[in-house]
Tab-separated table of C-alpha atoms in Angstrom:
chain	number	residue	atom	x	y	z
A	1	UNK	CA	-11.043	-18.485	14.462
A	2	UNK	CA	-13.440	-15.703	14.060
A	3	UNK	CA	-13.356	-14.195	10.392
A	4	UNK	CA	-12.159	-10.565	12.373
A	5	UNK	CA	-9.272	-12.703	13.248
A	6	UNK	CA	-8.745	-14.559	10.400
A	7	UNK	CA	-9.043	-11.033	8.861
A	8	UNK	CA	-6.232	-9.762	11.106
A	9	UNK	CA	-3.813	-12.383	10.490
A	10	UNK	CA	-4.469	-11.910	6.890
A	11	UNK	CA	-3.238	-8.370	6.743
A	12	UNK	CA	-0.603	-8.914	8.377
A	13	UNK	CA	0.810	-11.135	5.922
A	14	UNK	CA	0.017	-8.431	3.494
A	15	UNK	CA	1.779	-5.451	5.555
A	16	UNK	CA	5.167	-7.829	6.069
A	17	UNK	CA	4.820	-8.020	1.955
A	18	UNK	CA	4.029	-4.217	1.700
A	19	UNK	CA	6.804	-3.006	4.451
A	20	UNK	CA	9.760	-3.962	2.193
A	21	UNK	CA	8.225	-1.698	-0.861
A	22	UNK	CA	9.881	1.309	-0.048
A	23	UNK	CA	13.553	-0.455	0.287
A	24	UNK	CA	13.194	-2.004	-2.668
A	25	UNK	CA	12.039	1.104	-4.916
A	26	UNK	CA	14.496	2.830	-2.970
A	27	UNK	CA	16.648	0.110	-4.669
A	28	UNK	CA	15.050	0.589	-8.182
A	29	UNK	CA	15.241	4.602	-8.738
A	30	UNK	CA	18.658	5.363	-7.122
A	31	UNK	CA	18.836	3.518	-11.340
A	32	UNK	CA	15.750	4.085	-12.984
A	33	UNK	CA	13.666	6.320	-13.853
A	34	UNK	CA	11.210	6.548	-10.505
A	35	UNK	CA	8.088	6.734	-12.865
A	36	UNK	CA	8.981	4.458	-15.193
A	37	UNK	CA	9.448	2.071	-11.670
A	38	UNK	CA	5.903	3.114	-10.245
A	39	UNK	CA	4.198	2.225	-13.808
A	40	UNK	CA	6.461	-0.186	-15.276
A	41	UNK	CA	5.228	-2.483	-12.109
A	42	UNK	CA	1.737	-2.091	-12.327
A	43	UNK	CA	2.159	-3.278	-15.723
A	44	UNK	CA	4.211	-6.667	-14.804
A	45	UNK	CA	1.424	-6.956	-12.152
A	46	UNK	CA	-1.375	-6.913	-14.666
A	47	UNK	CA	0.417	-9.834	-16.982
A	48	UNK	CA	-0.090	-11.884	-13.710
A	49	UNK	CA	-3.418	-10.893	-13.504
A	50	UNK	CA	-4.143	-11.921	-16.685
A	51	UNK	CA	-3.090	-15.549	-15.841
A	52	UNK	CA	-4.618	-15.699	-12.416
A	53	UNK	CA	-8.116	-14.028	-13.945
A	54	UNK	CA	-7.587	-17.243	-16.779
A	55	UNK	CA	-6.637	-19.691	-14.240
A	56	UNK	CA	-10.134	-18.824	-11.870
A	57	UNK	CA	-12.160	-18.496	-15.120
A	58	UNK	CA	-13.596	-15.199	-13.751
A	59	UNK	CA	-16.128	-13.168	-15.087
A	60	UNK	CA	-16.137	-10.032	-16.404
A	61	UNK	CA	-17.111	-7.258	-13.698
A	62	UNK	CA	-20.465	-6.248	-13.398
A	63	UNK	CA	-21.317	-2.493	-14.206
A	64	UNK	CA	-21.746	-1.281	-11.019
A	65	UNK	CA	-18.509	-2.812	-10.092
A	66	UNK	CA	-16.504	-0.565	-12.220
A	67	UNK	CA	-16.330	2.749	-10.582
A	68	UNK	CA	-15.189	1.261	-7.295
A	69	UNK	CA	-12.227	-0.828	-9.704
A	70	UNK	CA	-11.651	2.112	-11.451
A	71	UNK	CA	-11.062	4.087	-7.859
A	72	UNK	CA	-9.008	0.987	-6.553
A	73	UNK	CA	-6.138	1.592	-9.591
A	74	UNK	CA	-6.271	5.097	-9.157
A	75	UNK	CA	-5.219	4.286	-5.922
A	76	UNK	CA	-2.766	1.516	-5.492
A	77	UNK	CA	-2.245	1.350	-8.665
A	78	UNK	CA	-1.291	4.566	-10.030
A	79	UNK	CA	-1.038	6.883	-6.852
A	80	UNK	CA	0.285	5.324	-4.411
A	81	UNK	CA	3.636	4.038	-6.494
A	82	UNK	CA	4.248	7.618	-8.175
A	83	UNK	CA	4.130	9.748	-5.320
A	84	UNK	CA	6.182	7.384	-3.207
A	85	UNK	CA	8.714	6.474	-6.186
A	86	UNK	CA	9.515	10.183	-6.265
A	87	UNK	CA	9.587	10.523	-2.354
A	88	UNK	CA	11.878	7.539	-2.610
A	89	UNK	CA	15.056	9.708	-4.639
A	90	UNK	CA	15.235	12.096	-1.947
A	91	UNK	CA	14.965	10.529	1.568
A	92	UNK	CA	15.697	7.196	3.045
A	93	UNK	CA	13.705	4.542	3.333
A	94	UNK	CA	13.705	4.686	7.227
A	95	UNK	CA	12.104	8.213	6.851
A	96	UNK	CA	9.660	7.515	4.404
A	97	UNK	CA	8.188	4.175	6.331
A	98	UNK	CA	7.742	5.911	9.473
A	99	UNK	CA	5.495	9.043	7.345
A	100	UNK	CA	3.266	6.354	5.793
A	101	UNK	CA	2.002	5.284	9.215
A	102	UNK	CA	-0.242	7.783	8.931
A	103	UNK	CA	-2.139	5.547	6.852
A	104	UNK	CA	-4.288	3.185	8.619
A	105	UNK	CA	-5.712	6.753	10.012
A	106	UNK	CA	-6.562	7.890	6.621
A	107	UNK	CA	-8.051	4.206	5.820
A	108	UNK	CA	-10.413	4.415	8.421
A	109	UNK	CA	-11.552	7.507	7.387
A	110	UNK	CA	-12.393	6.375	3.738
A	111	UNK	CA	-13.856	3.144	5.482
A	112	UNK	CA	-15.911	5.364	7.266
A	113	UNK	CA	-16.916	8.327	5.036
A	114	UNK	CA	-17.596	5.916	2.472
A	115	UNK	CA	-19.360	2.928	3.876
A	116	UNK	CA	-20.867	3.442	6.856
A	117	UNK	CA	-18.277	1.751	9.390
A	118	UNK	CA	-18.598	3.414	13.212
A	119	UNK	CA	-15.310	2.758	14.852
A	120	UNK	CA	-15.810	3.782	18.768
A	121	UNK	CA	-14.257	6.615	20.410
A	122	UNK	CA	-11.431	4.435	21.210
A	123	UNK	CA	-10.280	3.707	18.162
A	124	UNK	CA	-10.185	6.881	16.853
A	125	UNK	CA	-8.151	8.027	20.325
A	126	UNK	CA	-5.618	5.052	19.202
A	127	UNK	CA	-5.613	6.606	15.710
A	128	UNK	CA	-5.326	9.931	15.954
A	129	UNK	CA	-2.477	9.497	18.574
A	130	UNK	CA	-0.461	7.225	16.305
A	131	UNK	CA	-0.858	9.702	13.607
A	132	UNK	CA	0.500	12.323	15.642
A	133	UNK	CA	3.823	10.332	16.273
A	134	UNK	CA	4.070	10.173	13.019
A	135	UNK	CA	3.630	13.533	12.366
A	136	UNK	CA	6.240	14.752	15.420
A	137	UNK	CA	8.981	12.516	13.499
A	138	UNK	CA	8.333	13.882	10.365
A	139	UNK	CA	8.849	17.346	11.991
A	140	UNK	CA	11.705	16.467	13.714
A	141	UNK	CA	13.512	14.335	10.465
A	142	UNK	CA	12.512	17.794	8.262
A	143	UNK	CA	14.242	20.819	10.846
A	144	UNK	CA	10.655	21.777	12.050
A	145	UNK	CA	9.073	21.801	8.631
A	146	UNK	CA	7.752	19.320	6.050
A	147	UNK	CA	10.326	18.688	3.021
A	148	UNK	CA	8.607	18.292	-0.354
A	149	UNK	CA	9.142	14.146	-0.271
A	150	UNK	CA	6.914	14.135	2.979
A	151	UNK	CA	4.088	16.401	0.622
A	152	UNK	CA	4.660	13.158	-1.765
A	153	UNK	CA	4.661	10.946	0.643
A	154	UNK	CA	1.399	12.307	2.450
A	155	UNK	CA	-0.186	12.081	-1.474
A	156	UNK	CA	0.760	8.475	-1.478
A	157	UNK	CA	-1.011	8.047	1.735
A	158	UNK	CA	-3.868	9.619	0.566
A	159	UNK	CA	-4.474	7.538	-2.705
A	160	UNK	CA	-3.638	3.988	-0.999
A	161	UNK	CA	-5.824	4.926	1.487
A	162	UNK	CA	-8.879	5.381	-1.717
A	163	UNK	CA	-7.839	2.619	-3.124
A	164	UNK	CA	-7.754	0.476	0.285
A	165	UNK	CA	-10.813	1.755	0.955
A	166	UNK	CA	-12.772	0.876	-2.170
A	167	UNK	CA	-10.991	-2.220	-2.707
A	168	UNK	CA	-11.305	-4.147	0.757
A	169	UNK	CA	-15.304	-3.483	0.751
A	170	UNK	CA	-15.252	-4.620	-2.772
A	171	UNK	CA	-13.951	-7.703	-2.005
A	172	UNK	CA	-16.475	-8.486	0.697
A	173	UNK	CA	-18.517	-9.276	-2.765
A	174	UNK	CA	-15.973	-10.000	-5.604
A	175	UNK	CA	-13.174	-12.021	-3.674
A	176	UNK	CA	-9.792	-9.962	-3.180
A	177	UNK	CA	-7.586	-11.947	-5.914
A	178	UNK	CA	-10.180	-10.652	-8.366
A	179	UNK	CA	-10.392	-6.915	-7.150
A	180	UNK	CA	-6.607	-6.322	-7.567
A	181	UNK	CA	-6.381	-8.257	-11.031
A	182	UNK	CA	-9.432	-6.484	-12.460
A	183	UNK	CA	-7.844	-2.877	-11.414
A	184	UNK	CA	-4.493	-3.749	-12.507
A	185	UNK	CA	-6.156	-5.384	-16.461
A	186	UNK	CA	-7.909	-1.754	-16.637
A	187	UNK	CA	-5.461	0.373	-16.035
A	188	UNK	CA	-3.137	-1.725	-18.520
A	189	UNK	CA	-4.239	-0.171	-21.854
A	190	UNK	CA	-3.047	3.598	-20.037
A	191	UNK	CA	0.058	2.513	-18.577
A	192	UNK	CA	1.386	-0.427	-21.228
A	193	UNK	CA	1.910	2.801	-23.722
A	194	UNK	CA	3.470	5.062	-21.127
A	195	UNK	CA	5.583	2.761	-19.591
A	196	UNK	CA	7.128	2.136	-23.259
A	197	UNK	CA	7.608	5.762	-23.816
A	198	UNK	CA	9.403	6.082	-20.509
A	199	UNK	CA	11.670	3.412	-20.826
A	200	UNK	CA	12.804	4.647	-24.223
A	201	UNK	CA	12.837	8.012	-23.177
A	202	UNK	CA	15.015	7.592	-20.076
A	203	UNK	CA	16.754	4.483	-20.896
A	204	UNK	CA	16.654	0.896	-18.945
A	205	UNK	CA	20.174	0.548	-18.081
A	206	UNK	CA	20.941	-0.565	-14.939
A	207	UNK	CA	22.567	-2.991	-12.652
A	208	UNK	CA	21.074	-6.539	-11.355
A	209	UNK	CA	20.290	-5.086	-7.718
A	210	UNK	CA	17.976	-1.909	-9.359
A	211	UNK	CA	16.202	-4.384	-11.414
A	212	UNK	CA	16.123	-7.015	-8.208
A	213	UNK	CA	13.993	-4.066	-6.441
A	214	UNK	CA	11.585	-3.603	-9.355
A	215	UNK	CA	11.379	-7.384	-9.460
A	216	UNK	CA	9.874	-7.121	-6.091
A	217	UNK	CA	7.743	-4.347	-6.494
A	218	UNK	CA	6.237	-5.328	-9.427
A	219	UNK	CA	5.342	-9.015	-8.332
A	220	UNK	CA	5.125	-8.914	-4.441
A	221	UNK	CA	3.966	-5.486	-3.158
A	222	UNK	CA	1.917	-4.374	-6.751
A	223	UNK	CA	0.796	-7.797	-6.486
A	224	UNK	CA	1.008	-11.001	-4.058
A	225	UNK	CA	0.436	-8.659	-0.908
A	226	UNK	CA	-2.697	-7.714	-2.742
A	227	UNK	CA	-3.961	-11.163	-2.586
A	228	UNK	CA	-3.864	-10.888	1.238
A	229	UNK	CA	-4.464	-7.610	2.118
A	230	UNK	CA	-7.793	-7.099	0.190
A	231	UNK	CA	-9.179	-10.262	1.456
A	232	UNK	CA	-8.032	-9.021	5.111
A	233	UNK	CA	-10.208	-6.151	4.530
A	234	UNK	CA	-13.315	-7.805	3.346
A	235	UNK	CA	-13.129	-9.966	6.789
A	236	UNK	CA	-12.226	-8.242	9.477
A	237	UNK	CA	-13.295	-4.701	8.438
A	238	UNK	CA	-11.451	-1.739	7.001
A	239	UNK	CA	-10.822	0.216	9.848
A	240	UNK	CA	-9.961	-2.933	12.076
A	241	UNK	CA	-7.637	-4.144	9.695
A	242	UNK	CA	-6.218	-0.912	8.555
A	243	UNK	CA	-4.630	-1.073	11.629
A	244	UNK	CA	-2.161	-3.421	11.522
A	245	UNK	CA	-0.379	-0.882	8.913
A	246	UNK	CA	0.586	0.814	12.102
A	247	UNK	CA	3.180	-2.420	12.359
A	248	UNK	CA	4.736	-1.546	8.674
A	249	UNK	CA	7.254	1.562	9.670
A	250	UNK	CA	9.069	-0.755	12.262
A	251	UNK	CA	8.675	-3.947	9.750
A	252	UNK	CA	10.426	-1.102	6.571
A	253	UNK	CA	12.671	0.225	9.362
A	254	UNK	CA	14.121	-3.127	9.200
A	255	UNK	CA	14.010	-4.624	5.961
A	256	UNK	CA	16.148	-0.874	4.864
A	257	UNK	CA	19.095	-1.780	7.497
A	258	UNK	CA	19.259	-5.052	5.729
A	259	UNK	CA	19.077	-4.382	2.432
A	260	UNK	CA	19.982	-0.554	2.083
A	261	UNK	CA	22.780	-0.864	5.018
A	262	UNK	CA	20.337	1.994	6.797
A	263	UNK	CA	21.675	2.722	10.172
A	264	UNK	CA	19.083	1.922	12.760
A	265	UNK	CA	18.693	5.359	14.659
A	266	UNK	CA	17.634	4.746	18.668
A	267	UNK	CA	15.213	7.693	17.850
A	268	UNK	CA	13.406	5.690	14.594
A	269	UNK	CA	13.487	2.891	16.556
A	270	UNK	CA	11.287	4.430	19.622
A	271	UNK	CA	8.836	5.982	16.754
A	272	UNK	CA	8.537	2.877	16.169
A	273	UNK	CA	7.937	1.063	18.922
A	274	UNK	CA	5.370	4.160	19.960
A	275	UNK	CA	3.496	3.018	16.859
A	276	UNK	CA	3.566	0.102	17.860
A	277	UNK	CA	1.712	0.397	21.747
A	278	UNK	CA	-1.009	2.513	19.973
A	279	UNK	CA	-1.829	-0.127	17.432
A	280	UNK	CA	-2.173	-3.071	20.192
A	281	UNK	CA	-4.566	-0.358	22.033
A	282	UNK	CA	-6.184	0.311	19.219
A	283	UNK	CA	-7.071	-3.343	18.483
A	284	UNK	CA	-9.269	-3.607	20.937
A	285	UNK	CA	-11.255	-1.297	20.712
A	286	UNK	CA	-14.877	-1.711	18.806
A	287	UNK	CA	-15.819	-0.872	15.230
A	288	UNK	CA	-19.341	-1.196	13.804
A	289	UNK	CA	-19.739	-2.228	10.291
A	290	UNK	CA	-22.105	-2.377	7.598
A	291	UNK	CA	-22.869	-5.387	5.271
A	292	UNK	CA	-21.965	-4.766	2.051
């Protein structure tokens, strides 16, 4: 298996971890406080950093591998779960998966602007069409206009994108389970106090199924997807890679009719399934990379 492939099959794993995020913050704020949710797991994922950082015996980060950790957590670590926390109080999970799969357009775009990767005509054809279904639904879902979630939502995409971006080529050199432990220990010292205030400010009372869905969040998608997605990245290529995001909406379009009780709409599903046909064209198509 070529290390595109092995790349490929990586992701994967990490979108099928990733595509139940949504339903389970949806899960978390209808309870808590949706900040206190997007924090509050980036600082359960950093206590597992801590022991997987002790357990490889890693070393500390070389200087010129701090600005591209510090971009990572602002990111996926901070971005990304506040702007989609607070999309997550105001429209279903269904709606909100099918907006992010925007995503692997804005990836490639980082991958590109910032390190040199050439993806043929092709691709971008693939990903500028799947972008536009997205888009369409979006429309459609919002009465011919964008509601304020979708703004959050489109931030969201936007900072996971960055932090994508900056994390999958730094793995290519530091090894994915490190990039994602390193940005979550750095941003600790921030959030740790904030979180605290939050929770005493707003309260933490709430039932077993909100804290279920920060359970997840915190461990799986802030977390264990992580561990596969970054190491996707570094080796099969951003762009490539990004791709398979395009799978997430109809992966989150499921996981909220089990867990939520979301009714699956024919129209969602055919969004969906759209998404779906442009990301199996889009595979095929060429990208040119640089070594890191």
């Amino acid at each position: 298996m070529t290390d595109e492939s092995k790349g490929m099959w990586l992701g994967l794993v990490g979108v099928a971890v990733f595509s139940l995020t949504l339903p389970f913050t949806r899960m978390a704020v209808a309870e808590l406080n949706p900040v206190f949710v997007a924090l509050g797991r980036a600082v359960v994922a950093a206590l597992c950093s801590m022991l997987l950082l002790w357990k490889l015996k890693a070393k500390l980060p070389t200087a010129a591998q701090w600005k591209p950790l510090a971009l990572t957590a602002l990111g996926v670590v901070v971005g990304f779960p506040v702007f989609s926390s607070v999309a997550m109080r105001y429209v279903p999970a269904a709606h909100g998966a099918i907006v992010l799969g925007v995503l692997p357009l804005a990836t490639a775009l980082f991958g590109a602007l910032r390190f040199g990767e050439r993806p043929s005509a092709g691709f971008w054809i693939a990903a500028v069409i799947g972008s536009l279904i997205v888009v369409v639904f979006a429309l459609s879902q919002g009465g011919g206009g964008l509601q304020a979630a979708d703004l959050a939502l489109l931030a969201a995409v936007l900072a996971a994108a960055m932090g994508y971006a900056e994390g999958g080529r730094l793995s290519q050199t530091m090894g994915g389970q490190q990039v994602i432990a390193w940005a979550l220990l750095l941003s600790l010292p921030v959030l740790l106090p904030v979180t605290v205030w939050l929770g005493w400010h707003y309260g933490v009372s709430a039932s077993p199924r909100a804290w279920l869905g920060f359970a997840y969040v915190s461990v799986f998608s802030m977390f264990i997807g992580f561990l596969f997605w970054y190491k996707g990245l570094a080796l099969g290529g951003i762009a490539r890679v990004g791709q398979v995001q395009l799978l997430q909406p109809f992966l989150t379009l499921l996981g909220a009719a089990l867990l939520l009780g979301e009714t699956l709409q024919a129209g969602n599903m055919l969004f969906a399934l759209a998404v779906l046909v442009v990301v199996a064209f889009g595979r095929k198509m060429a990208v040119r990379r640089q070594a890191a």
